Short mmCIF file of C-alpha atoms in Angstrom, two decimals:
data_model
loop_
_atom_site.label_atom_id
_atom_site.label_comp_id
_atom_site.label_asym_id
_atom_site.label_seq_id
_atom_site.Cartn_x
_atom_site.Cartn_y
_atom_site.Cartn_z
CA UNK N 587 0.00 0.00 0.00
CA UNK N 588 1.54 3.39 -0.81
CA UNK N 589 2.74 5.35 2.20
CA UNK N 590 1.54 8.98 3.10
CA UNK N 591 2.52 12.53 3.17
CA UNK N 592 1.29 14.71 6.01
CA UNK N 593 1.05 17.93 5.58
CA UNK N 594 1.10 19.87 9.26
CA UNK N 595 -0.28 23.24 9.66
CA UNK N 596 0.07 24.93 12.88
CA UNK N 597 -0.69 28.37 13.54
CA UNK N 598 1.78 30.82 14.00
CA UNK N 599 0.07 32.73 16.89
CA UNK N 600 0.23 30.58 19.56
CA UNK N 601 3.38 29.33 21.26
CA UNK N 602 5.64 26.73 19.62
CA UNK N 603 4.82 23.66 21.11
CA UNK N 604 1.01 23.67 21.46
CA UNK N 605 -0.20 21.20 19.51
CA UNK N 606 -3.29 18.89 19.72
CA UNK N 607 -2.44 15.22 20.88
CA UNK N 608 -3.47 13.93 17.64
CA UNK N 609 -0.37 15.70 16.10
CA UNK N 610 1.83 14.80 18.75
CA UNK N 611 1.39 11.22 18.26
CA UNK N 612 2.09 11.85 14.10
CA UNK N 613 5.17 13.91 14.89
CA UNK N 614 6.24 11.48 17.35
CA UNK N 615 5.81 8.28 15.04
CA UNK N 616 6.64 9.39 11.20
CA UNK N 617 9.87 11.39 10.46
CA UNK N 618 9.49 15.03 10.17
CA UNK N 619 10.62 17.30 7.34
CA UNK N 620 10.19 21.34 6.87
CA UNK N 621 11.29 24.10 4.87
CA UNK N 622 13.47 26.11 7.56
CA UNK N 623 14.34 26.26 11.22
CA UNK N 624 11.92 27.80 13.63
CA UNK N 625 10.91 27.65 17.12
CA UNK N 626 7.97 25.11 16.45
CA UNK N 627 11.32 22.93 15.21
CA UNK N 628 12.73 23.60 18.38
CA UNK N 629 9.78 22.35 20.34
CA UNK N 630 9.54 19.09 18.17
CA UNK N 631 13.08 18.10 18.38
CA UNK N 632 12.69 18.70 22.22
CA UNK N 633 10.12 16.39 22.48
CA UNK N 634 11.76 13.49 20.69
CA UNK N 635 10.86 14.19 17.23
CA UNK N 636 13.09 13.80 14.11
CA UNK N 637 12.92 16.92 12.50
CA UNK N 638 15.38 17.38 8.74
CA UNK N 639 15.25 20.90 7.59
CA UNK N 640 15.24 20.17 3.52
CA UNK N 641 14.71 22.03 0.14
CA UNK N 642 10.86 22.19 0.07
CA UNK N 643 10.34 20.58 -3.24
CA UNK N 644 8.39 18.13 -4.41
CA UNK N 645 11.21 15.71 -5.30
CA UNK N 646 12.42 15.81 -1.90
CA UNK N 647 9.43 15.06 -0.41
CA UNK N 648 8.71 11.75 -2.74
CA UNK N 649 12.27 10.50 -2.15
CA UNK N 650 11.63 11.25 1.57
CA UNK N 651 8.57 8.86 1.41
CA UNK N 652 10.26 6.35 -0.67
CA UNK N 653 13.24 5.86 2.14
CA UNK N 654 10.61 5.90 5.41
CA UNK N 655 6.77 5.20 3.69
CA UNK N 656 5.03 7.66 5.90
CA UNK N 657 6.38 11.67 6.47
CA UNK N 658 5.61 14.59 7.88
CA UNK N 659 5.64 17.68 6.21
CA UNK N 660 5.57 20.89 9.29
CA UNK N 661 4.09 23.69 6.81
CA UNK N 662 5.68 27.48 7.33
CA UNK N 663 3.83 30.30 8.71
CA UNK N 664 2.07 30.77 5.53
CA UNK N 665 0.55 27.41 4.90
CA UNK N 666 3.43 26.40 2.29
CA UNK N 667 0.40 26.60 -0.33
CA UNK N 668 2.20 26.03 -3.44
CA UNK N 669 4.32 23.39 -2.53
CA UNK N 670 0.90 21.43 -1.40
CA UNK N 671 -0.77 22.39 -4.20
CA UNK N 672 2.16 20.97 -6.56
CA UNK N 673 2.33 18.24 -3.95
CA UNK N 674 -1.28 17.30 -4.51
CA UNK N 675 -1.52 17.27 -8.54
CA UNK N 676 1.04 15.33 -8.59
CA UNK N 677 -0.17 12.52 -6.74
CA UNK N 678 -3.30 13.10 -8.19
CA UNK N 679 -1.64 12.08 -11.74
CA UNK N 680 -0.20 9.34 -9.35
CA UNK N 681 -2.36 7.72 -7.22
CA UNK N 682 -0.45 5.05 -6.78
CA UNK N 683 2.88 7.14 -5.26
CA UNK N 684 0.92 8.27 -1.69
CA UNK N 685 -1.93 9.65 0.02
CA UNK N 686 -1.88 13.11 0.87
CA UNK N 687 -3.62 14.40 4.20
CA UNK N 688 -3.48 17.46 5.96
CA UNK N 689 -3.76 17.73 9.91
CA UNK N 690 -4.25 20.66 11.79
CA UNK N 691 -1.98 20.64 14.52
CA UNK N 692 -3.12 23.95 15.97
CA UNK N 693 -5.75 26.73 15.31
CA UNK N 694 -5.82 30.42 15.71
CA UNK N 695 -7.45 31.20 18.27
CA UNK N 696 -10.53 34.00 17.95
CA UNK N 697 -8.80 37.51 17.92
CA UNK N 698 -5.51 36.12 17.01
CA UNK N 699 -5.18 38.53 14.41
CA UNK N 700 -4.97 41.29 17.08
CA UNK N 701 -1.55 39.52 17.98
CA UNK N 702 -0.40 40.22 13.93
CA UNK N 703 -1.52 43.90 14.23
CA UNK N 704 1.27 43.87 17.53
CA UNK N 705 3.38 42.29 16.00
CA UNK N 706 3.32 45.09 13.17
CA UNK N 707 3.13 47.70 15.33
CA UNK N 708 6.59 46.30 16.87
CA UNK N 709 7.74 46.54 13.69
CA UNK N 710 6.91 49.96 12.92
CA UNK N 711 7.53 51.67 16.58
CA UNK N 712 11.50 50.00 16.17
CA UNK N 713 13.62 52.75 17.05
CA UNK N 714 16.03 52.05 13.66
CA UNK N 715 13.97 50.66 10.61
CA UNK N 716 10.34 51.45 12.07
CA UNK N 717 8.28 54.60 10.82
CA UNK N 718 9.99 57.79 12.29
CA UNK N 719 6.33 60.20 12.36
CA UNK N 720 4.68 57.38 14.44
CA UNK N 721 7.78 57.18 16.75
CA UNK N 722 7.34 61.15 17.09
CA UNK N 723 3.84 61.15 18.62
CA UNK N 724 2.15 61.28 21.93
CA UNK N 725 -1.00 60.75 23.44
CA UNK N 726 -1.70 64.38 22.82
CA UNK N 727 -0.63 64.68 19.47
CA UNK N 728 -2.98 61.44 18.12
CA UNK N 729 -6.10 62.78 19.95
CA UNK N 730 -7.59 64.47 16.94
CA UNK N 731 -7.23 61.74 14.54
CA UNK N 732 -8.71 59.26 17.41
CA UNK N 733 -11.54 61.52 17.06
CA UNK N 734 -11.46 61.82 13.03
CA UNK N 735 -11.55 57.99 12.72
CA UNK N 736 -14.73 57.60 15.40
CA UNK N 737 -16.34 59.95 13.36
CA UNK N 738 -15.33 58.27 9.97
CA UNK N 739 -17.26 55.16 11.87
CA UNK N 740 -20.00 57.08 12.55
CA UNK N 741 -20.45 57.52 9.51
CA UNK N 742 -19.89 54.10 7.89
CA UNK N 743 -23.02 52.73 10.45
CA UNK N 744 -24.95 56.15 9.56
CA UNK N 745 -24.59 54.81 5.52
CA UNK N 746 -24.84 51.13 6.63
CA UNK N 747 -22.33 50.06 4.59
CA UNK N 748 -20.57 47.13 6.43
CA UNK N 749 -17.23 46.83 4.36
CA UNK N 750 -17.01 50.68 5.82
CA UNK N 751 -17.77 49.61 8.99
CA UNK N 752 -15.22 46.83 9.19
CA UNK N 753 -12.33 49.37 7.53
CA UNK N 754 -13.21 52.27 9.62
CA UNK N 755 -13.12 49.83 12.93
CA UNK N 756 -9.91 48.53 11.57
CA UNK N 757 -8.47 52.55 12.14
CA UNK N 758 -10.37 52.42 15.44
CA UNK N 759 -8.13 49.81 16.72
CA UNK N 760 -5.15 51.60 15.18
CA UNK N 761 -5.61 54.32 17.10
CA UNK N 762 -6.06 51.75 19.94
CA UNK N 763 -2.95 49.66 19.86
CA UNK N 764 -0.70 52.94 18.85
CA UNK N 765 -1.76 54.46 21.97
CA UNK N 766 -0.97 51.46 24.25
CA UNK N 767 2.52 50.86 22.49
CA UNK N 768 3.31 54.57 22.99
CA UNK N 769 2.42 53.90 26.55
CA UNK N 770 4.87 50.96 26.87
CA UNK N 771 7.86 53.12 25.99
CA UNK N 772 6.78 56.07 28.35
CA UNK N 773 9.70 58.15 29.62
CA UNK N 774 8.22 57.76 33.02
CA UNK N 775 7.66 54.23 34.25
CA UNK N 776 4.27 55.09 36.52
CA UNK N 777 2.76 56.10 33.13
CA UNK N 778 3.57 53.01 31.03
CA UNK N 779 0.92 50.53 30.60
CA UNK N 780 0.36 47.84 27.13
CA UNK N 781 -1.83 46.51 25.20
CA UNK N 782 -2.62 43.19 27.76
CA UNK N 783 -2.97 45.75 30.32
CA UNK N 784 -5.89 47.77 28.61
CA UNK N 785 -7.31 44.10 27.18
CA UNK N 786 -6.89 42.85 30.95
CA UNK N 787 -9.18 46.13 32.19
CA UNK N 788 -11.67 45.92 30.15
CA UNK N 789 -12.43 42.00 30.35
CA UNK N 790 -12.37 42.71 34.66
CA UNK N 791 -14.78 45.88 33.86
CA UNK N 792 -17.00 43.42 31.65
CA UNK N 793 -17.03 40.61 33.91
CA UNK N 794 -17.76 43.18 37.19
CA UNK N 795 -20.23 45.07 35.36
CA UNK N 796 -22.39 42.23 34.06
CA UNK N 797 -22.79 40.20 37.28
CA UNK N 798 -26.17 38.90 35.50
CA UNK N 799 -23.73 36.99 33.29
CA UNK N 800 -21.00 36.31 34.95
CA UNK N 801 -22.44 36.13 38.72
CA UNK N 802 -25.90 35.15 40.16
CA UNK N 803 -27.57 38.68 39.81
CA UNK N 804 -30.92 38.12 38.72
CA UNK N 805 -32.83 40.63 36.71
CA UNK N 806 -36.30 41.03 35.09
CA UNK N 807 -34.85 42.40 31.86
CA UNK N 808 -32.85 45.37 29.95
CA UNK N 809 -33.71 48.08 32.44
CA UNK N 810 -32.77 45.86 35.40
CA UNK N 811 -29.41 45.64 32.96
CA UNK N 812 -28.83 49.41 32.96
CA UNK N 813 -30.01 50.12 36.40
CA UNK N 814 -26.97 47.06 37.51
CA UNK N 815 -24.75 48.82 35.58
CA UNK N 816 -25.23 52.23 36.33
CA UNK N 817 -24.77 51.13 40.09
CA UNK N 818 -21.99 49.65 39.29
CA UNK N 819 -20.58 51.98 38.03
CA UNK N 820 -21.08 54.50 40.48
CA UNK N 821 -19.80 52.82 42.90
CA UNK N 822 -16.59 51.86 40.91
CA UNK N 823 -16.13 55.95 40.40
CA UNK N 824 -17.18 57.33 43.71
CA UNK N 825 -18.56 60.63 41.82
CA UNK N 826 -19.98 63.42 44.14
CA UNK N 827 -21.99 64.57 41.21
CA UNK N 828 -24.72 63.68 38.84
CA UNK N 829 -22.73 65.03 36.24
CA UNK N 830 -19.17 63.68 37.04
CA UNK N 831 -17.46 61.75 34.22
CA UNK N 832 -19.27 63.12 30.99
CA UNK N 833 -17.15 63.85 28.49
CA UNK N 834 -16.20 67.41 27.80
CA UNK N 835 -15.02 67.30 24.50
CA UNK N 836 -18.12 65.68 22.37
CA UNK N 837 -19.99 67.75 20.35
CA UNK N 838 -21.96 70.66 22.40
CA UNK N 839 -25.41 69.36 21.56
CA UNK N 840 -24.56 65.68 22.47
CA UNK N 841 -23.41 67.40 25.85
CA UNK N 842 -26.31 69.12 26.25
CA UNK N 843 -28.32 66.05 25.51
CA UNK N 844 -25.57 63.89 27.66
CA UNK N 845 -26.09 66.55 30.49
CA UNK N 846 -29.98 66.21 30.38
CA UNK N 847 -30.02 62.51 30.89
CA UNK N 848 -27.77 62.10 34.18
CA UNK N 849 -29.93 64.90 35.24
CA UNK N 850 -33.46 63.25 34.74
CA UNK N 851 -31.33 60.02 35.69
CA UNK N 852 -30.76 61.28 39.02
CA UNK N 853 -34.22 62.67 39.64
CA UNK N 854 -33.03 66.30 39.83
CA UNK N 855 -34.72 69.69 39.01
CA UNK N 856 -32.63 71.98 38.30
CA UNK N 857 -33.68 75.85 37.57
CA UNK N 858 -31.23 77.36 34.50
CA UNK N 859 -31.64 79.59 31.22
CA UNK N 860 -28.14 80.42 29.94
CA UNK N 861 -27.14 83.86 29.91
CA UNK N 862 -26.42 84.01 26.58
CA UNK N 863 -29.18 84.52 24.47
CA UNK N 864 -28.23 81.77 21.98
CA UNK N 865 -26.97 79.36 23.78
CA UNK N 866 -30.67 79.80 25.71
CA UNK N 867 -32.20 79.11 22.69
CA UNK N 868 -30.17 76.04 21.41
CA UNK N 869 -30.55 75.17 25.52
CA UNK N 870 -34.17 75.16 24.91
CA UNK N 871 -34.00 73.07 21.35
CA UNK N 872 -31.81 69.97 22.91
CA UNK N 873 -34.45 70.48 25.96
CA UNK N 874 -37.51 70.05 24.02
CA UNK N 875 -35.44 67.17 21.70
CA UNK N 876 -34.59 65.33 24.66
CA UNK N 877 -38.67 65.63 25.91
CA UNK N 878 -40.17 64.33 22.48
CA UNK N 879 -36.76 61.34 22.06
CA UNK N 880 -35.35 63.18 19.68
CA UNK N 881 -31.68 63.28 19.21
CA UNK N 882 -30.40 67.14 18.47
CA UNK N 883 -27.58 66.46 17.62
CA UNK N 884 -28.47 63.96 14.79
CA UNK N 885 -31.35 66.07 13.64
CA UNK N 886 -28.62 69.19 13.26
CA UNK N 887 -26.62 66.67 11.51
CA UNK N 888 -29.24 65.38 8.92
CA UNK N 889 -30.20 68.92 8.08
CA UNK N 890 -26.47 69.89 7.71
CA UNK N 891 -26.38 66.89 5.38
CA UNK N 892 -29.19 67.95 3.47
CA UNK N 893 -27.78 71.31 3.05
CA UNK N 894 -24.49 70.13 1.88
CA UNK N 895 -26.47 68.23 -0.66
CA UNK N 896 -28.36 71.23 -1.93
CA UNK N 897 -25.17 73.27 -2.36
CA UNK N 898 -24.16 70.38 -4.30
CA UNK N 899 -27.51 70.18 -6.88
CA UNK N 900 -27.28 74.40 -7.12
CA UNK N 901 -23.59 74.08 -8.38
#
């Protein structure tokens, strides 16, 4: 009976050496032959297999089998796609030569792509052949473009256009892991913090903050939701005020609107007219917009749109 080639594909994301025991026992009982050395050649050789680094070709591989019966094949990084593809007409012309199977030693896990978009952020942040302007900035200095790209998102779900969506979340994140690798190379050491360490926050926050998931919190529905949250939350800040964490630097109507709702939230009247006679009356728009569940700010929005696109038809 003709022998077999095994082609092993492992993924490059997770440590060298995690395999599944079903690849273990191949590596373990057939010769092992790859393209280059690597740390997943390390880890077999470690563990006892026989691993020959070799000219991937598919004359090597066929006298390979012809000396032992069954091999192993450990695929690069990228699959080795054309050699299996030349592999597999061949012994498709010859059936008689081997059989070819592929085994998945390992899988990425979901999200390992964020670990590529690290890995080329290491690459670019190097302080010899990385990208000089991205070296040069700061927290400060990437602000504005954090908020250009939220905006460009905004606008992506406003069209529904999903490819949009998925690029403009793709600058999101950007913006994201730039930020936390400027962070690990802070001057001073109190302010450093990286990526793991804003990942790590945010899965604690999650798991605190949704007891009804992750604890035995029971609740009668999406307002018992909010209300756990919000309490949460509160006590996680310790604010003195109603008002106490909005953010400053949105748009004025969404912090009108933003202002309105901790307000009512809180179960506070409060007695105001701005002094300026403007701002009273764009006070008193967002007021009556936040009564009737409007949104002001994505009314003014709409209409700004619409008068962009009747500059456009009188041109």
């Amino acid at each position: 009976m003709p022998g077999s080639v095994i082609l092993l594909v492992t993924s490059p994301r997770l440590p060298a050496g995690v395999l599944t025991a079903e690849a273990w026992d191949v590596v373990r009982a057939h010769p092992v032959y790859t393209g280059s050395d690597s740390p997943q050649v390390d880890a077999l050789r470690a563990a006892g297999a026989t691993v020959t680094v070799v000219d991937p070709a598919v004359e090597v591989l066929l006298d390979a089998l012809a000396e032992h019966g069954t091999i192993v094949w450990l695929a690069a990084p990228d699959g080795d796609e054309e050699l299996a593809r030349s592999l597999g007409l061949r012994l498709a012309r010859e059936p008689g030569l081997a059989a070819l199977e592929l085994l998945y030693g390992s899988w990425d896990p979901p999200g390992a792509r964020v670990l590529d978009a690290v890995t080329v952020m290491d690459r670019l942040m190097h302080p010899e052949t990385g990208d000089a302007w991205k070296r040069a900035q700061t927290h400060e200095s990437l602000a504005p473009f954090l908020l250009e790209e939220a905006y460009e998102l905004y606008d992506a779900i406003r069209d529904a256009d999903p490819e949009a969506v998925r690029e403009e979340l793709g600058d999101v994140l950007l913006q994201v892991v730039l930020h936390a690798r400027l962070a690990e190379e802070a001057a001073d050491t109190s302010d450093r913090f990286t990526l793991d360490d804003v990942a790590g926050d945010l899965v604690a926050k999650l798991i605190r903050r949704n007891p009804h998931v992750f604890a035995d919190t029971q609740v009668g529905g999406i307002d018992d939701i909010i209300a756990n949250w919000e309490q949460i939350k509160q006590a996680e800040k310790s604010r003195g005020s109603a008002v106490d964490g909005v953010a400053l630097s949105q748009p004025a109507l969404a912090l009108t609107a933003k202002l309105l709702h901790r307000v009512a939230r809180a179960g506070l009247t409060v007695d105001f007219t701005p002094a300026d006679p403007l701002g009273a009356a764009l006070f008193a728009l967002v007021v009556e917009a936040d009564r009737t569940g409007r949104d002001a700010e994505a009314a003014l929005r709409a209409a700004a749109l619409a008068y962009m696109d009747a500059v456009r038809r009188d041109e």
